[in-house]
C-alpha atoms as a PDB file:
ATOM      1  CA  UNK A   1       0.000   0.000   0.000  1.00  0.00           C
ATOM      2  CA  UNK A   2       2.908   2.362   0.741  1.00  0.00           C
ATOM      3  CA  UNK A   3       4.190   2.147  -2.822  1.00  0.00           C
ATOM      4  CA  UNK A   4       0.760   3.035  -4.203  1.00  0.00           C
ATOM      5  CA  UNK A   5       0.513   6.053  -1.904  1.00  0.00           C
ATOM      6  CA  UNK A   6       3.999   7.136  -2.994  1.00  0.00           C
ATOM      7  CA  UNK A   7       3.009   6.806  -6.648  1.00  0.00           C
ATOM      8  CA  UNK A   8      -0.185   8.790  -6.088  1.00  0.00           C
ATOM      9  CA  UNK A   9       1.841  11.475  -4.286  1.00  0.00           C
ATOM     10  CA  UNK A  10       4.279  11.606  -7.205  1.00  0.00           C
ATOM     11  CA  UNK A  11       1.438  11.795  -9.724  1.00  0.00           C
ATOM     12  CA  UNK A  12      -0.149  14.732  -7.898  1.00  0.00           C
ATOM     13  CA  UNK A  13       3.226  16.485  -7.623  1.00  0.00           C
ATOM     14  CA  UNK A  14       3.721  15.945 -11.344  1.00  0.00           C
ATOM     15  CA  UNK A  15       0.284  17.423 -12.056  1.00  0.00           C
ATOM     16  CA  UNK A  16       1.214  20.490  -9.996  1.00  0.00           C
ATOM     17  CA  UNK A  17       4.519  20.694 -11.875  1.00  0.00           C
ATOM     18  CA  UNK A  18       2.644  20.754 -15.197  1.00  0.00           C
ATOM     19  CA  UNK A  19       0.391  23.515 -13.826  1.00  0.00           C
ATOM     20  CA  UNK A  20       3.463  25.544 -12.878  1.00  0.00           C
ATOM     21  CA  UNK A  21       5.013  24.938 -16.302  1.00  0.00           C
ATOM     22  CA  UNK A  22       1.836  26.227 -17.939  1.00  0.00           C
ATOM     23  CA  UNK A  23       1.840  29.278 -15.653  1.00  0.00           C
ATOM     24  CA  UNK A  24       5.518  29.913 -16.445  1.00  0.00           C
ATOM     25  CA  UNK A  25       4.749  29.866 -20.155  1.00  0.00           C
ATOM     26  CA  UNK A  26       1.925  32.382 -19.786  1.00  0.00           C
ATOM     27  CA  UNK A  27      -1.268  30.433 -19.162  1.00  0.00           C
ATOM     28  CA  UNK A  28      -3.933  32.975 -18.129  1.00  0.00           C
ATOM     29  CA  UNK A  29      -4.675  31.423 -14.738  1.00  0.00           C
ATOM     30  CA  UNK A  30      -3.178  33.969 -12.356  1.00  0.00           C
ATOM     31  CA  UNK A  31      -6.331  34.031 -10.228  1.00  0.00           C
ATOM     32  CA  UNK A  32      -5.875  30.325  -9.527  1.00  0.00           C
ATOM     33  CA  UNK A  33      -2.101  30.332  -9.193  1.00  0.00           C
ATOM     34  CA  UNK A  34      -0.842  28.758  -5.975  1.00  0.00           C
ATOM     35  CA  UNK A  35       1.635  30.538  -3.756  1.00  0.00           C
ATOM     36  CA  UNK A  36       3.105  33.969  -4.154  1.00  0.00           C
ATOM     37  CA  UNK A  37       2.840  34.087  -7.943  1.00  0.00           C
ATOM     38  CA  UNK A  38      -0.117  36.459  -7.902  1.00  0.00           C
ATOM     39  CA  UNK A  39      -0.066  39.632  -9.917  1.00  0.00           C
ATOM     40  CA  UNK A  40      -1.453  42.842  -8.475  1.00  0.00           C
ATOM     41  CA  UNK A  41      -4.402  42.720 -10.876  1.00  0.00           C
ATOM     42  CA  UNK A  42      -5.566  39.271  -9.774  1.00  0.00           C
ATOM     43  CA  UNK A  43      -5.430  39.468  -5.994  1.00  0.00           C
ATOM     44  CA  UNK A  44      -9.197  39.255  -5.645  1.00  0.00           C
ATOM     45  CA  UNK A  45     -10.803  36.222  -4.063  1.00  0.00           C
ATOM     46  CA  UNK A  46     -12.978  35.267  -6.995  1.00  0.00           C
ATOM     47  CA  UNK A  47     -12.234  34.491 -10.597  1.00  0.00           C
ATOM     48  CA  UNK A  48     -12.931  37.736 -12.412  1.00  0.00           C
ATOM     49  CA  UNK A  49     -13.563  36.136 -15.794  1.00  0.00           C
ATOM     50  CA  UNK A  50     -10.563  37.908 -17.271  1.00  0.00           C
ATOM     51  CA  UNK A  51      -7.763  35.408 -17.461  1.00  0.00           C
ATOM     52  CA  UNK A  52      -4.396  37.036 -17.030  1.00  0.00           C
ATOM     53  CA  UNK A  53      -0.936  35.543 -17.251  1.00  0.00           C
ATOM     54  CA  UNK A  54       1.442  35.956 -14.358  1.00  0.00           C
ATOM     55  CA  UNK A  55       3.876  38.834 -14.178  1.00  0.00           C
ATOM     56  CA  UNK A  56       7.451  38.088 -15.296  1.00  0.00           C
ATOM     57  CA  UNK A  57       8.452  37.612 -11.646  1.00  0.00           C
ATOM     58  CA  UNK A  58       5.506  35.288 -11.105  1.00  0.00           C
ATOM     59  CA  UNK A  59       6.464  33.287 -14.186  1.00  0.00           C
ATOM     60  CA  UNK A  60       9.992  32.914 -12.870  1.00  0.00           C
ATOM     61  CA  UNK A  61       8.677  31.801  -9.472  1.00  0.00           C
ATOM     62  CA  UNK A  62       6.391  29.270 -11.178  1.00  0.00           C
ATOM     63  CA  UNK A  63       9.318  27.926 -13.210  1.00  0.00           C
ATOM     64  CA  UNK A  64      11.508  27.641 -10.103  1.00  0.00           C
ATOM     65  CA  UNK A  65       8.749  25.709  -8.315  1.00  0.00           C
ATOM     66  CA  UNK A  66       8.886  22.876 -10.858  1.00  0.00           C
ATOM     67  CA  UNK A  67      12.208  21.356  -9.664  1.00  0.00           C
ATOM     68  CA  UNK A  68      11.007  21.580  -6.055  1.00  0.00           C
ATOM     69  CA  UNK A  69       7.866  19.611  -6.917  1.00  0.00           C
ATOM     70  CA  UNK A  70       9.923  17.028  -8.808  1.00  0.00           C
ATOM     71  CA  UNK A  71      12.251  16.695  -5.803  1.00  0.00           C
ATOM     72  CA  UNK A  72       9.256  16.118  -3.506  1.00  0.00           C
ATOM     73  CA  UNK A  73       7.923  13.402  -5.796  1.00  0.00           C
ATOM     74  CA  UNK A  74      11.249  11.623  -6.218  1.00  0.00           C
ATOM     75  CA  UNK A  75      12.164  11.810  -2.526  1.00  0.00           C
ATOM     76  CA  UNK A  76       8.924  10.116  -1.468  1.00  0.00           C
ATOM     77  CA  UNK A  77       9.153   7.493  -4.207  1.00  0.00           C
ATOM     78  CA  UNK A  78      12.743   6.747  -3.150  1.00  0.00           C
ATOM     79  CA  UNK A  79      11.634   6.410   0.479  1.00  0.00           C
ATOM     80  CA  UNK A  80       8.997   3.900  -0.632  1.00  0.00           C
ATOM     81  CA  UNK A  81      11.754   1.733  -2.081  1.00  0.00           C
ATOM     82  CA  UNK A  82      11.447   2.453  -5.790  1.00  0.00           C
ATOM     83  CA  UNK A  83      14.239   0.543  -7.539  1.00  0.00           C
ATOM     84  CA  UNK A  84      16.987   2.658  -9.027  1.00  0.00           C
ATOM     85  CA  UNK A  85      16.599   5.550  -6.627  1.00  0.00           C
ATOM     86  CA  UNK A  86      19.138   5.136  -3.874  1.00  0.00           C
ATOM     87  CA  UNK A  87      18.370   8.427  -2.165  1.00  0.00           C
ATOM     88  CA  UNK A  88      19.023   8.614   1.592  1.00  0.00           C
ATOM     89  CA  UNK A  89      15.962   8.324   3.778  1.00  0.00           C
ATOM     90  CA  UNK A  90      16.407  11.836   5.195  1.00  0.00           C
ATOM     91  CA  UNK A  91      15.448  13.291   1.785  1.00  0.00           C
ATOM     92  CA  UNK A  92      11.944  11.928   2.349  1.00  0.00           C
ATOM     93  CA  UNK A  93      11.770  13.697   5.711  1.00  0.00           C
ATOM     94  CA  UNK A  94      12.845  16.938   4.035  1.00  0.00           C
ATOM     95  CA  UNK A  95      10.032  16.405   1.535  1.00  0.00           C
ATOM     96  CA  UNK A  96       7.534  15.921   4.389  1.00  0.00           C
ATOM     97  CA  UNK A  97       8.750  19.148   6.017  1.00  0.00           C
ATOM     98  CA  UNK A  98       8.507  21.109   2.759  1.00  0.00           C
ATOM     99  CA  UNK A  99       5.032  19.721   2.044  1.00  0.00           C
ATOM    100  CA  UNK A 100       3.941  20.590   5.580  1.00  0.00           C
ATOM    101  CA  UNK A 101       5.273  24.129   5.221  1.00  0.00           C
ATOM    102  CA  UNK A 102       3.437  24.539   1.920  1.00  0.00           C
ATOM    103  CA  UNK A 103       0.232  23.295   3.531  1.00  0.00           C
ATOM    104  CA  UNK A 104       0.581  25.631   6.511  1.00  0.00           C
ATOM    105  CA  UNK A 105       1.334  28.640   4.319  1.00  0.00           C
ATOM    106  CA  UNK A 106      -1.574  27.878   2.000  1.00  0.00           C
ATOM    107  CA  UNK A 107      -4.040  27.324   4.846  1.00  0.00           C
ATOM    108  CA  UNK A 108      -2.969  30.607   6.468  1.00  0.00           C
ATOM    109  CA  UNK A 109      -3.088  32.627   3.242  1.00  0.00           C
ATOM    110  CA  UNK A 110      -5.373  35.599   2.760  1.00  0.00           C
ATOM    111  CA  UNK A 111      -6.660  34.534  -0.655  1.00  0.00           C
ATOM    112  CA  UNK A 112      -9.712  32.307  -0.593  1.00  0.00           C
ATOM    113  CA  UNK A 113      -8.521  30.105  -3.474  1.00  0.00           C
ATOM    114  CA  UNK A 114      -5.294  29.480  -1.587  1.00  0.00           C
ATOM    115  CA  UNK A 115      -7.115  28.425   1.607  1.00  0.00           C
ATOM    116  CA  UNK A 116      -9.870  26.393  -0.028  1.00  0.00           C
ATOM    117  CA  UNK A 117      -8.043  24.721  -2.902  1.00  0.00           C
ATOM    118  CA  UNK A 118      -4.276  24.714  -2.406  1.00  0.00           C
ATOM    119  CA  UNK A 119      -4.293  24.377   1.385  1.00  0.00           C
ATOM    120  CA  UNK A 120      -6.230  21.099   1.383  1.00  0.00           C
ATOM    121  CA  UNK A 121      -4.282  19.884  -1.665  1.00  0.00           C
ATOM    122  CA  UNK A 122      -0.958  20.400   0.118  1.00  0.00           C
ATOM    123  CA  UNK A 123      -2.373  18.952   3.347  1.00  0.00           C
ATOM    124  CA  UNK A 124      -3.329  15.743   1.522  1.00  0.00           C
ATOM    125  CA  UNK A 125       0.116  15.598  -0.105  1.00  0.00           C
ATOM    126  CA  UNK A 126       1.686  16.062   3.340  1.00  0.00           C
ATOM    127  CA  UNK A 127      -0.434  13.248   4.769  1.00  0.00           C
ATOM    128  CA  UNK A 128       0.560  10.953   1.907  1.00  0.00           C
ATOM    129  CA  UNK A 129       4.260  11.774   2.342  1.00  0.00           C
ATOM    130  CA  UNK A 130       4.035  11.244   6.091  1.00  0.00           C
ATOM    131  CA  UNK A 131       2.264   7.922   5.571  1.00  0.00           C
ATOM    132  CA  UNK A 132       5.068   6.717   3.303  1.00  0.00           C
ATOM    133  CA  UNK A 133       7.782   7.910   5.694  1.00  0.00           C
ATOM    134  CA  UNK A 134       6.253   6.308   8.793  1.00  0.00           C
ATOM    135  CA  UNK A 135       5.450   2.977   7.164  1.00  0.00           C
END
């Protein structure tokens, strides 16, 4: 069961990585962007119907998030015993800590979309990572 949870965690991290890649390349989803990638024009709580791409700084932040998400996925898969990944076990604990920090920051955010969508998403990812690490 641990391997399946690790694979699901990796799949969700990969999906978030693809979202960040799309945001980095100018997808007009700034109102839904997780984290601090928000432009001044899209800080409202609701989708305003006018899709806007992220600012250049937001695009850079989205692009820099991709390797972090890939690290999280690979660290948890390695901790689950995936063959070919001989990463030390402590990398999985770092991934749990990073996921937990992302969950806490998202749940404490001022934007509604951050609290209601990304907070629970990161909390579930944290729970999955913790399940793999404590198994």
